[in-house]
Amino acid sequence: MIKNKYIKTLAATPVIGAAVRGGISLIVKREAKLIAKHFSEYLQPVVAFKPEMRSEAFRIRHDVYCEELKFEPEREDKMEQDEFDEYSRFCLIQHLPSNNYAGCVRIVSPHASANEEPLPIEKFCSNAIEGARHHPSQFDRSEICEISRLAVRPQFRRRKADKFDGAAHGAINEQTYSEEELRCFPFLAIGLYLSCAALAVRNGINHAFVMMEPRLARSMSFLGIKFEQLGPAIDYHGIRAPYYISAKMLTRSLPVGFQALMKNIDDEVGKGCMAARESLPQDDYMRRMYVPKQKKIWLPHDQRLQLPEHGHGKSPILLTESFK
């Protein structure tokens, strides 16, 4: 990725900035295609619907949020849980060569009213979204979610001192993994975001809210995943601001290079959702979180709509009518 400060300065220059930005865009697209190629070789999204998989997510959260960042008190069972987990869906990213789980994320998915099942942003950060252009109260409760508790384990990052936004940016430990593996590890956070996007849409959710560090939002925007900031940054587990993204916003801005990555991720998430629907016995959590109305994002070529043009030619959209 682009790390040279001089190049970034040139990109902001009025006369030659456009040409420099164009060159940067080509480099990012090329890198994104390489990431998509290597990602599926070394990393795999996993829908954590089984109790033991959800426990793994809770352990990762404890490693990062309790032991490393000290945002939450340590638990005796080494699992970080809260009230929102009862109505959340979870994704893990598995490192295939070692079978270890590298990171996790959840989407808080309410069905009841804000009083009974609030989003974390509604309960703890309501002032930050007061008067926002997009607010959870504007949508059906079954169509909203909040992305939260994104965490990447320390061994999949460069330095333990890299501690912004739940250590979710995915810088990696260069001494432990191969050069090809290193190509995809910086995109662990993006892989987790795309995983929960696929999981959300497959369950009829079209609107997502998230509290994140502004610099992480800028990094995501640079890579083509554009969140809309809804309000001011506040002190909430560090300086964070409220953001919103819809399924339509994601697919409009998703770069060509990341579409292959999104397809690979969605295929795996689809398998996980199907396995959740078919698993027995079905407890109350499973019946509620994985209702039998799976919607597929990636369609056969002749059924696809079209994304906006990206440079030369058009790219097929990868969405169904569930996007509003």
GROMACS .gro file of C-alpha atoms in nm:
model
  324
    1MET     CA    1   0.000   0.000   0.000
    2ILE     CA    2   0.100   0.367  -0.032
    3LYS     CA    3   0.315   0.464   0.265
    4ASN     CA    4   0.550   0.729   0.118
    5LYS     CA    5   0.460   1.066   0.273
    6TYR     CA    6   0.613   1.253  -0.022
    7ILE     CA    7   0.383   1.073  -0.266
    8LYS     CA    8   0.084   1.149  -0.045
    9THR     CA    9   0.185   1.516  -0.044
   10LEU     CA   10   0.210   1.519  -0.424
   11ALA     CA   11  -0.137   1.365  -0.445
   12ALA     CA   12  -0.273   1.672  -0.266
   13THR     CA   13  -0.096   1.917  -0.502
   14PRO     CA   14  -0.343   2.111  -0.724
   15VAL     CA   15  -0.157   2.079  -1.058
   16ILE     CA   16  -0.022   1.724  -1.058
   17GLY     CA   17  -0.239   1.581  -0.782
   18ALA     CA   18  -0.494   1.424  -1.018
   19ALA     CA   19  -0.226   1.234  -1.210
   20VAL     CA   20  -0.060   1.117  -0.888
   21ARG     CA   21  -0.394   1.007  -0.743
   22GLY     CA   22  -0.466   0.818  -1.063
   23GLY     CA   23  -0.135   0.636  -1.032
   24ILE     CA   24  -0.206   0.557  -0.669
   25SER     CA   25  -0.550   0.424  -0.765
   26LEU     CA   26  -0.397   0.186  -1.019
   27ILE     CA   27  -0.149   0.061  -0.759
   28VAL     CA   28  -0.426   0.008  -0.504
   29LYS     CA   29  -0.637  -0.185  -0.757
   30ARG     CA   30  -0.343  -0.405  -0.852
   31GLU     CA   31  -0.263  -0.470  -0.487
   32ALA     CA   32  -0.630  -0.545  -0.417
   33LYS     CA   33  -0.636  -0.812  -0.686
   34LEU     CA   34  -0.327  -0.974  -0.535
   35ILE     CA   35  -0.486  -0.960  -0.191
   36ALA     CA   36  -0.802  -1.130  -0.320
   37LYS     CA   37  -0.592  -1.404  -0.478
   38HIS     CA   38  -0.390  -1.476  -0.165
   39PHE     CA   39  -0.666  -1.416   0.089
   40SER     CA   40  -0.858  -1.733   0.006
   41GLU     CA   41  -0.537  -1.938   0.017
   42TYR     CA   42  -0.454  -1.845   0.375
   43LEU     CA   43  -0.767  -1.699   0.536
   44GLN     CA   44  -1.129  -1.806   0.550
   45PRO     CA   45  -1.436  -1.635   0.697
   46VAL     CA   46  -1.638  -1.853   0.932
   47VAL     CA   47  -1.997  -1.789   1.042
   48ALA     CA   48  -1.976  -1.854   1.416
   49PHE     CA   49  -2.322  -1.997   1.482
   50LYS     CA   50  -2.219  -2.292   1.699
   51PRO     CA   51  -2.167  -2.232   2.074
   52GLU     CA   52  -1.802  -2.338   2.056
   53MET     CA   53  -1.735  -2.096   1.769
   54ARG     CA   54  -1.906  -1.810   1.950
   55SER     CA   55  -1.689  -1.892   2.252
   56GLU     CA   56  -1.383  -1.857   2.031
   57ALA     CA   57  -1.497  -1.506   1.936
   58PHE     CA   58  -1.545  -1.424   2.304
   59ARG     CA   59  -1.190  -1.545   2.377
   60ILE     CA   60  -1.042  -1.329   2.100
   61ARG     CA   61  -1.231  -1.030   2.238
   62HIS     CA   62  -1.096  -1.102   2.583
   63ASP     CA   63  -0.740  -1.119   2.447
   64VAL     CA   64  -0.774  -0.779   2.280
   65TYR     CA   65  -1.031  -0.576   2.474
   66CYS     CA   66  -0.958  -0.701   2.826
   67GLU     CA   67  -0.596  -0.814   2.842
   68GLU     CA   68  -0.434  -0.592   2.578
   69LEU     CA   69  -0.632  -0.269   2.558
   70LYS     CA   70  -0.784  -0.279   2.910
   71PHE     CA   71  -1.116  -0.146   2.777
   72GLU     CA   72  -1.307  -0.407   2.978
   73PRO     CA   73  -1.227  -0.588   3.306
   74GLU     CA   74  -1.068  -0.931   3.276
   75ARG     CA   75  -1.295  -1.232   3.329
   76GLU     CA   76  -1.212  -1.555   3.505
   77ASP     CA   77  -1.331  -1.762   3.209
   78LYS     CA   78  -1.124  -1.549   2.965
   79MET     CA   79  -1.431  -1.475   2.755
   80GLU     CA   80  -1.554  -1.118   2.700
   81GLN     CA   81  -1.933  -1.106   2.667
   82ASP     CA   82  -2.205  -0.847   2.708
   83GLU     CA   83  -2.582  -0.803   2.687
   84PHE     CA   84  -2.579  -0.748   2.309
   85ASP     CA   85  -2.442  -1.093   2.231
   86GLU     CA   86  -2.786  -1.245   2.285
   87TYR     CA   87  -2.910  -1.081   1.964
   88SER     CA   88  -2.590  -1.072   1.757
   89ARG     CA   89  -2.443  -1.272   1.471
   90PHE     CA   90  -2.071  -1.345   1.468
   91CYS     CA   91  -1.794  -1.397   1.212
   92LEU     CA   92  -1.442  -1.528   1.259
   93ILE     CA   93  -1.144  -1.524   1.024
   94GLN     CA   94  -0.951  -1.850   1.032
   95HIS     CA   95  -0.583  -1.881   0.939
   96LEU     CA   96  -0.594  -2.200   0.733
   97PRO     CA   97  -0.233  -2.323   0.764
   98SER     CA   98  -0.249  -2.320   1.145
   99ASN     CA   99  -0.629  -2.362   1.190
  100ASN     CA  100  -0.610  -2.076   1.440
  101TYR     CA  101  -0.865  -1.797   1.445
  102ALA     CA  102  -0.706  -1.460   1.370
  103GLY     CA  103  -0.994  -1.220   1.434
  104CYS     CA  104  -1.363  -1.173   1.501
  105VAL     CA  105  -1.648  -0.930   1.454
  106ARG     CA  106  -2.018  -0.924   1.540
  107ILE     CA  107  -2.328  -0.758   1.401
  108VAL     CA  108  -2.577  -0.664   1.671
  109SER     CA  109  -2.911  -0.749   1.506
  110PRO     CA  110  -3.218  -0.634   1.700
  111HIS     CA  111  -3.574  -0.728   1.622
  112ALA     CA  112  -3.752  -0.573   1.919
  113SER     CA  113  -3.787  -0.203   2.002
  114ALA     CA  114  -3.496   0.022   2.096
  115ASN     CA  115  -3.610   0.003   2.458
  116GLU     CA  116  -3.595  -0.377   2.461
  117GLU     CA  117  -3.304  -0.442   2.224
  118PRO     CA  118  -3.101  -0.126   2.165
  119LEU     CA  119  -2.795  -0.103   1.948
  120PRO     CA  120  -2.482  -0.018   2.151
  121ILE     CA  121  -2.470   0.316   1.969
  122GLU     CA  122  -2.823   0.391   2.086
  123LYS     CA  123  -2.749   0.300   2.447
  124PHE     CA  124  -2.403   0.450   2.496
  125CYS     CA  125  -2.355   0.711   2.222
  126SER     CA  126  -2.703   0.853   2.159
  127ASN     CA  127  -2.579   1.213   2.183
  128ALA     CA  128  -2.332   1.152   1.900
  129ILE     CA  129  -2.611   1.059   1.656
  130GLU     CA  130  -2.873   1.308   1.771
  131GLY     CA  131  -3.012   1.481   1.463
  132ALA     CA  132  -2.806   1.262   1.227
  133ARG     CA  133  -2.912   1.226   0.864
  134HIS     CA  134  -2.934   0.851   0.918
  135HIS     CA  135  -3.061   0.725   1.252
  136PRO     CA  136  -3.158   0.373   1.364
  137SER     CA  137  -3.508   0.498   1.443
  138GLN     CA  138  -3.569   0.569   1.074
  139PHE     CA  139  -3.560   0.204   0.973
  140ASP     CA  140  -3.738  -0.120   1.051
  141ARG     CA  141  -3.558  -0.283   1.343
  142SER     CA  142  -3.508  -0.606   1.146
  143GLU     CA  143  -3.315  -0.417   0.876
  144ILE     CA  144  -3.053  -0.249   1.094
  145CYS     CA  145  -2.741  -0.368   1.270
  146GLU     CA  146  -2.432  -0.237   1.441
  147ILE     CA  147  -2.084  -0.362   1.356
  148SER     CA  148  -1.887  -0.394   1.677
  149ARG     CA  149  -1.627  -0.585   1.878
  150LEU     CA  150  -1.393  -0.618   1.578
  151ALA     CA  151  -1.061  -0.754   1.700
  152VAL     CA  152  -0.747  -0.911   1.553
  153ARG     CA  153  -0.523  -1.122   1.775
  154PRO     CA  154  -0.179  -0.976   1.856
  155GLN     CA  155   0.018  -1.253   1.684
  156PHE     CA  156  -0.137  -1.147   1.352
  157ARG     CA  157  -0.007  -0.792   1.391
  158ARG     CA  158   0.339  -0.635   1.366
  159ARG     CA  159   0.375  -0.487   1.711
  160LYS     CA  160   0.176  -0.522   2.027
  161ALA     CA  161   0.203  -0.143   2.049
  162ASP     CA  162  -0.024  -0.110   1.745
  163LYS     CA  163  -0.336  -0.035   1.946
  164PHE     CA  164  -0.591   0.170   1.756
  165ASP     CA  165  -0.958   0.078   1.716
  166GLY     CA  166  -0.941  -0.251   1.898
  167ALA     CA  167  -0.617  -0.339   1.721
  168ALA     CA  168  -0.833  -0.407   1.419
  169HIS     CA  169  -0.623  -0.268   1.137
  170GLY     CA  170  -0.441  -0.595   1.078
  171ALA     CA  171  -0.073  -0.504   1.072
  172ILE     CA  172   0.106  -0.836   1.101
  173ASN     CA  173   0.388  -1.024   1.265
  174GLU     CA  174   0.648  -1.044   0.988
  175GLN     CA  175   0.867  -1.298   1.168
  176THR     CA  176   0.603  -1.570   1.188
  177TYR     CA  177   0.444  -1.593   0.844
  178SER     CA  178   0.545  -1.635   0.482
  179GLU     CA  179   0.575  -1.345   0.238
  180GLU     CA  180   0.257  -1.447   0.057
  181GLU     CA  181   0.064  -1.470   0.383
  182LEU     CA  182   0.188  -1.121   0.472
  183ARG     CA  183   0.019  -0.986   0.160
  184CYS     CA  184  -0.329  -1.058   0.294
  185PHE     CA  185  -0.287  -1.004   0.668
  186PRO     CA  186  -0.309  -0.621   0.649
  187PHE     CA  187  -0.658  -0.677   0.513
  188LEU     CA  188  -0.788  -0.884   0.802
  189ALA     CA  189  -1.002  -0.591   0.918
  190ILE     CA  190  -1.141  -0.542   0.567
  191GLY     CA  191  -1.209  -0.915   0.543
  192LEU     CA  192  -1.400  -0.898   0.869
  193TYR     CA  193  -1.603  -0.596   0.752
  194LEU     CA  194  -1.687  -0.766   0.422
  195SER     CA  195  -1.776  -1.087   0.607
  196CYS     CA  196  -2.027  -0.912   0.830
  197ALA     CA  197  -2.162  -0.722   0.526
  198ALA     CA  198  -2.233  -1.052   0.353
  199LEU     CA  199  -2.380  -1.199   0.672
  200ALA     CA  200  -2.603  -0.894   0.719
  201VAL     CA  201  -2.742  -0.889   0.365
  202ARG     CA  202  -2.806  -1.262   0.365
  203ASN     CA  203  -3.028  -1.203   0.668
  204GLY     CA  204  -3.221  -0.909   0.522
  205ILE     CA  205  -3.021  -0.630   0.691
  206ASN     CA  206  -2.953  -0.326   0.475
  207HIS     CA  207  -2.834  -0.054   0.716
  208ALA     CA  208  -2.527  -0.070   0.940
  209PHE     CA  209  -2.396   0.163   1.210
  210VAL     CA  210  -2.052   0.154   1.369
  211MET     CA  211  -1.841   0.352   1.615
  212MET     CA  212  -1.482   0.364   1.488
  213GLU     CA  213  -1.169   0.574   1.493
  214PRO     CA  214  -1.178   0.845   1.224
  215ARG     CA  215  -0.838   0.735   1.095
  216LEU     CA  216  -0.964   0.380   1.043
  217ALA     CA  217  -1.261   0.523   0.851
  218ARG     CA  218  -1.017   0.725   0.637
  219SER     CA  219  -0.812   0.414   0.569
  220MET     CA  220  -1.123   0.221   0.469
  221SER     CA  221  -1.230   0.509   0.242
  222PHE     CA  222  -0.891   0.514   0.073
  223LEU     CA  223  -0.941   0.146  -0.008
  224GLY     CA  224  -1.289   0.215  -0.147
  225ILE     CA  225  -1.513   0.126   0.150
  226LYS     CA  226  -1.678   0.457   0.228
  227PHE     CA  227  -1.867   0.513   0.553
  228GLU     CA  228  -2.068   0.830   0.615
  229GLN     CA  229  -1.983   1.008   0.940
  230LEU     CA  230  -2.300   1.088   1.132
  231GLY     CA  231  -2.175   1.302   1.419
  232PRO     CA  232  -1.877   1.427   1.618
  233ALA     CA  233  -1.598   1.209   1.751
  234ILE     CA  234  -1.639   1.132   2.121
  235ASP     CA  235  -1.438   0.950   2.386
  236TYR     CA  236  -1.577   0.595   2.376
  237HIS     CA  237  -1.305   0.332   2.419
  238GLY     CA  238  -1.076   0.595   2.268
  239ILE     CA  239  -1.173   0.872   2.028
  240ARG     CA  240  -1.440   0.737   1.797
  241ALA     CA  241  -1.711   0.877   1.574
  242PRO     CA  242  -2.044   0.732   1.459
  243TYR     CA  243  -2.062   0.610   1.099
  244TYR     CA  244  -2.326   0.464   0.870
  245ILE     CA  245  -2.311   0.249   0.558
  246SER     CA  246  -2.584   0.081   0.356
  247ALA     CA  247  -2.557  -0.219   0.128
  248LYS     CA  248  -2.604   0.012  -0.170
  249MET     CA  249  -2.328   0.248  -0.052
  250LEU     CA  250  -2.089  -0.044  -0.010
  251THR     CA  251  -2.142  -0.186  -0.357
  252ARG     CA  252  -2.131   0.154  -0.526
  253SER     CA  253  -1.790   0.229  -0.378
  254LEU     CA  254  -1.632  -0.117  -0.367
  255PRO     CA  255  -1.330  -0.113  -0.600
  256VAL     CA  256  -1.305  -0.362  -0.884
  257GLY     CA  257  -1.007  -0.525  -0.715
  258PHE     CA  258  -1.209  -0.605  -0.403
  259GLN     CA  259  -1.509  -0.747  -0.586
  260ALA     CA  260  -1.334  -1.083  -0.628
  261LEU     CA  261  -1.248  -1.080  -0.257
  262MET     CA  262  -1.610  -0.998  -0.172
  263LYS     CA  263  -1.734  -1.285  -0.388
  264ASN     CA  264  -1.500  -1.532  -0.220
  265ILE     CA  265  -1.603  -1.410   0.123
  266ASP     CA  266  -1.974  -1.416   0.040
  267ASP     CA  267  -1.951  -1.772  -0.091
  268GLU     CA  268  -1.802  -1.886   0.241
  269VAL     CA  269  -2.054  -1.686   0.445
  270GLY     CA  270  -2.334  -1.836   0.237
  271LYS     CA  271  -2.213  -2.186   0.321
  272GLY     CA  272  -2.206  -2.090   0.689
  273CYS     CA  273  -2.559  -1.950   0.680
  274MET     CA  274  -2.686  -2.265   0.510
  275ALA     CA  275  -2.511  -2.483   0.767
  276ALA     CA  276  -2.669  -2.276   1.045
  277ARG     CA  277  -3.016  -2.321   0.898
  278GLU     CA  278  -2.969  -2.695   0.859
  279SER     CA  279  -2.803  -2.763   1.193
  280LEU     CA  280  -2.984  -2.956   1.465
  281PRO     CA  281  -3.097  -2.913   1.731
  282GLN     CA  282  -3.223  -2.562   1.672
  283ASP     CA  283  -3.218  -2.364   1.996
  284ASP     CA  284  -3.387  -2.025   2.048
  285TYR     CA  285  -3.075  -1.836   1.940
  286MET     CA  286  -3.045  -2.030   1.614
  287ARG     CA  287  -3.413  -2.000   1.528
  288ARG     CA  288  -3.400  -1.627   1.582
  289MET     CA  289  -3.067  -1.535   1.423
  290TYR     CA  290  -3.076  -1.766   1.121
  291VAL     CA  291  -3.432  -1.755   0.994
  292PRO     CA  292  -3.496  -1.946   0.668
  293LYS     CA  293  -3.489  -1.648   0.433
  294GLN     CA  294  -3.134  -1.652   0.304
  295LYS     CA  295  -3.071  -1.402   0.029
  296LYS     CA  296  -2.776  -1.450  -0.200
  297ILE     CA  297  -2.563  -1.151  -0.300
  298TRP     CA  298  -2.368  -1.302  -0.587
  299LEU     CA  299  -2.585  -1.399  -0.883
  300PRO     CA  300  -2.531  -1.581  -1.212
  301HIS     CA  301  -2.400  -1.346  -1.479
  302ASP     CA  302  -2.729  -1.317  -1.667
  303GLN     CA  303  -2.914  -1.215  -1.349
  304ARG     CA  304  -2.671  -0.947  -1.237
  305LEU     CA  305  -2.733  -0.578  -1.233
  306GLN     CA  306  -2.443  -0.344  -1.309
  307LEU     CA  307  -2.214  -0.149  -1.081
  308PRO     CA  308  -2.113   0.205  -1.177
  309GLU     CA  309  -1.826   0.220  -1.423
  310HIS     CA  310  -1.475   0.191  -1.280
  311GLY     CA  311  -1.219   0.313  -1.529
  312HIS     CA  312  -1.238   0.103  -1.846
  313GLY     CA  313  -1.559  -0.088  -1.888
  314LYS     CA  314  -1.819  -0.198  -1.637
  315SER     CA  315  -1.811  -0.454  -1.361
  316PRO     CA  316  -2.108  -0.676  -1.272
  317ILE     CA  317  -2.294  -0.588  -0.957
  318LEU     CA  318  -2.307  -0.867  -0.710
  319LEU     CA  319  -2.633  -0.783  -0.538
  320THR     CA  320  -2.992  -0.897  -0.533
  321GLU     CA  321  -3.318  -0.713  -0.481
  322SER     CA  322  -3.262  -0.727  -0.104
  323PHE     CA  323  -3.053  -0.408  -0.137
  324LYS     CA  324  -3.271  -0.102  -0.101
   0.00000   0.00000   0.00000
